Amino acid sequence: MDYRTWEAGAIKIEVDYDACNGNGTCVEVCPAEVYVLQYDKTVPVNIEECIECCACVENCPQQAIRHSSC
Ligand code: SF4
Ligand code: SF4
């Protein structure tokens, strides 16, 4: 595992870069456009827009995302 961490306010998102395969599901399902793909890995660049719906965590086929609210 290779967890990278991003935080904004009370929200922390961690992504396991060993597990992330860059398929873009989190980018597609996030209603707040929090994620973008960079070099085939997801990056939560807009955490401040997160509405804590947990769709990213629930839909990642690699179970690569940890979210402090989910
Ligand atoms: S859904 Fe999971 S595997 Fe796919 S890009 Fe997002 S974090 Fe990576
Ligand atoms: S919890 Fe919902 S709004 Fe927040 S990053 Fe995940 S999918 Fe996007």
Tab-separated table of C-alpha atoms and ligand atoms in Angstrom:
chain	number	residue	atom	x	y	z
A	1	MET	CA	0.000	0.000	0.000
A	2	ASP	CA	1.056	3.528	-0.785
A	3	TYR	CA	-1.428	5.938	0.791
A	4	ARG	CA	-1.296	9.587	-0.212
A	5	THR	CA	-3.177	12.095	1.958
A	6	TRP	CA	-5.046	15.303	1.204
A	7	GLU	CA	-6.935	17.439	3.701
A	8	ALA	CA	-9.207	20.473	3.634
A	9	GLY	CA	-10.982	21.661	6.744
A	10	ALA	CA	-12.351	18.647	8.603
A	11	ILE	CA	-12.178	16.331	5.579
A	12	LYS	CA	-9.298	13.982	4.887
A	13	ILE	CA	-9.054	11.796	1.797
A	14	GLU	CA	-6.454	9.081	1.366
A	15	VAL	CA	-5.785	7.188	-1.856
A	16	ASP	CA	-3.702	4.048	-2.099
A	17	TYR	CA	-1.592	4.682	-5.188
A	18	ASP	CA	-0.585	1.035	-5.348
A	19	ALA	CA	-4.249	0.065	-5.699
A	20	CYS	CA	-5.504	2.943	-7.876
A	21	ASN	CA	-5.571	1.847	-11.513
A	22	GLY	CA	-6.684	5.170	-12.930
A	23	ASN	CA	-9.982	3.896	-14.308
A	24	GLY	CA	-11.658	7.209	-13.489
A	25	THR	CA	-14.726	5.886	-11.695
A	26	CYS	CA	-14.261	8.288	-8.784
A	27	VAL	CA	-13.970	11.183	-11.225
A	28	GLU	CA	-17.242	10.135	-12.868
A	29	VAL	CA	-19.328	9.436	-9.755
A	30	CYS	CA	-18.297	12.376	-7.595
A	31	PRO	CA	-21.095	14.964	-7.849
A	32	ALA	CA	-18.794	17.731	-6.650
A	33	GLU	CA	-15.981	17.191	-9.173
A	34	VAL	CA	-13.468	16.689	-6.406
A	35	TYR	CA	-11.191	14.347	-8.392
A	36	VAL	CA	-9.050	14.642	-11.496
A	37	LEU	CA	-6.739	12.069	-13.039
A	38	GLN	CA	-3.059	12.898	-13.245
A	39	TYR	CA	-0.624	10.355	-14.696
A	40	ASP	CA	-3.241	7.582	-14.328
A	41	LYS	CA	-3.815	8.229	-10.621
A	42	THR	CA	-6.681	10.099	-9.044
A	43	VAL	CA	-6.022	13.353	-7.196
A	44	PRO	CA	-8.667	15.014	-4.984
A	45	VAL	CA	-7.892	18.568	-5.988
A	46	ASN	CA	-11.204	20.100	-4.854
A	47	ILE	CA	-11.817	18.647	-1.401
A	48	GLU	CA	-13.353	21.919	-0.278
A	49	GLU	CA	-16.265	21.145	-2.640
A	50	CYS	CA	-16.910	17.695	-1.106
A	51	ILE	CA	-20.488	17.061	0.065
A	52	GLU	CA	-19.523	13.876	1.958
A	53	CYS	CA	-21.779	11.587	-0.085
A	54	CYS	CA	-19.265	8.699	-0.046
A	55	ALA	CA	-19.868	7.756	-3.689
A	56	CYS	CA	-16.128	7.749	-4.358
A	57	VAL	CA	-15.408	5.267	-1.574
A	58	GLU	CA	-18.368	3.035	-2.421
A	59	ASN	CA	-17.734	2.855	-6.171
A	60	CYS	CA	-13.968	2.468	-6.410
A	61	PRO	CA	-13.456	-1.084	-7.724
A	62	GLN	CA	-10.012	-1.168	-6.145
A	63	GLN	CA	-11.195	0.021	-2.714
A	64	ALA	CA	-8.373	2.517	-2.947
A	65	ILE	CA	-10.083	5.497	-1.304
A	66	ARG	CA	-10.421	6.285	2.397
A	67	HIS	CA	-12.558	9.262	3.386
A	68	SER	CA	-12.849	10.682	6.890
A	69	SER	CA	-16.645	10.987	6.563
A	70	CYS	CA	-17.353	7.575	5.036
B	1	SF4	S1	-12.106	4.744	-8.786
B	1	SF4	FE1	-10.440	3.920	-7.545
B	1	SF4	S2	-9.099	2.886	-8.998
B	1	SF4	FE2	-10.435	4.225	-10.170
B	1	SF4	S3	-9.272	6.147	-10.407
B	1	SF4	FE3	-10.567	6.353	-8.579
B	1	SF4	S4	-9.256	5.696	-6.846
B	1	SF4	FE4	-8.311	4.970	-8.756
B	2	SF4	S1	-17.571	11.909	-0.632
B	2	SF4	FE1	-18.855	12.385	-2.460
B	2	SF4	S2	-18.514	14.554	-2.847
B	2	SF4	FE2	-16.871	13.872	-1.477
B	2	SF4	S3	-15.164	13.317	-2.800
B	2	SF4	FE3	-16.350	11.433	-2.448
B	2	SF4	S4	-17.840	11.328	-4.150
B	2	SF4	FE4	-17.023	13.407	-4.074
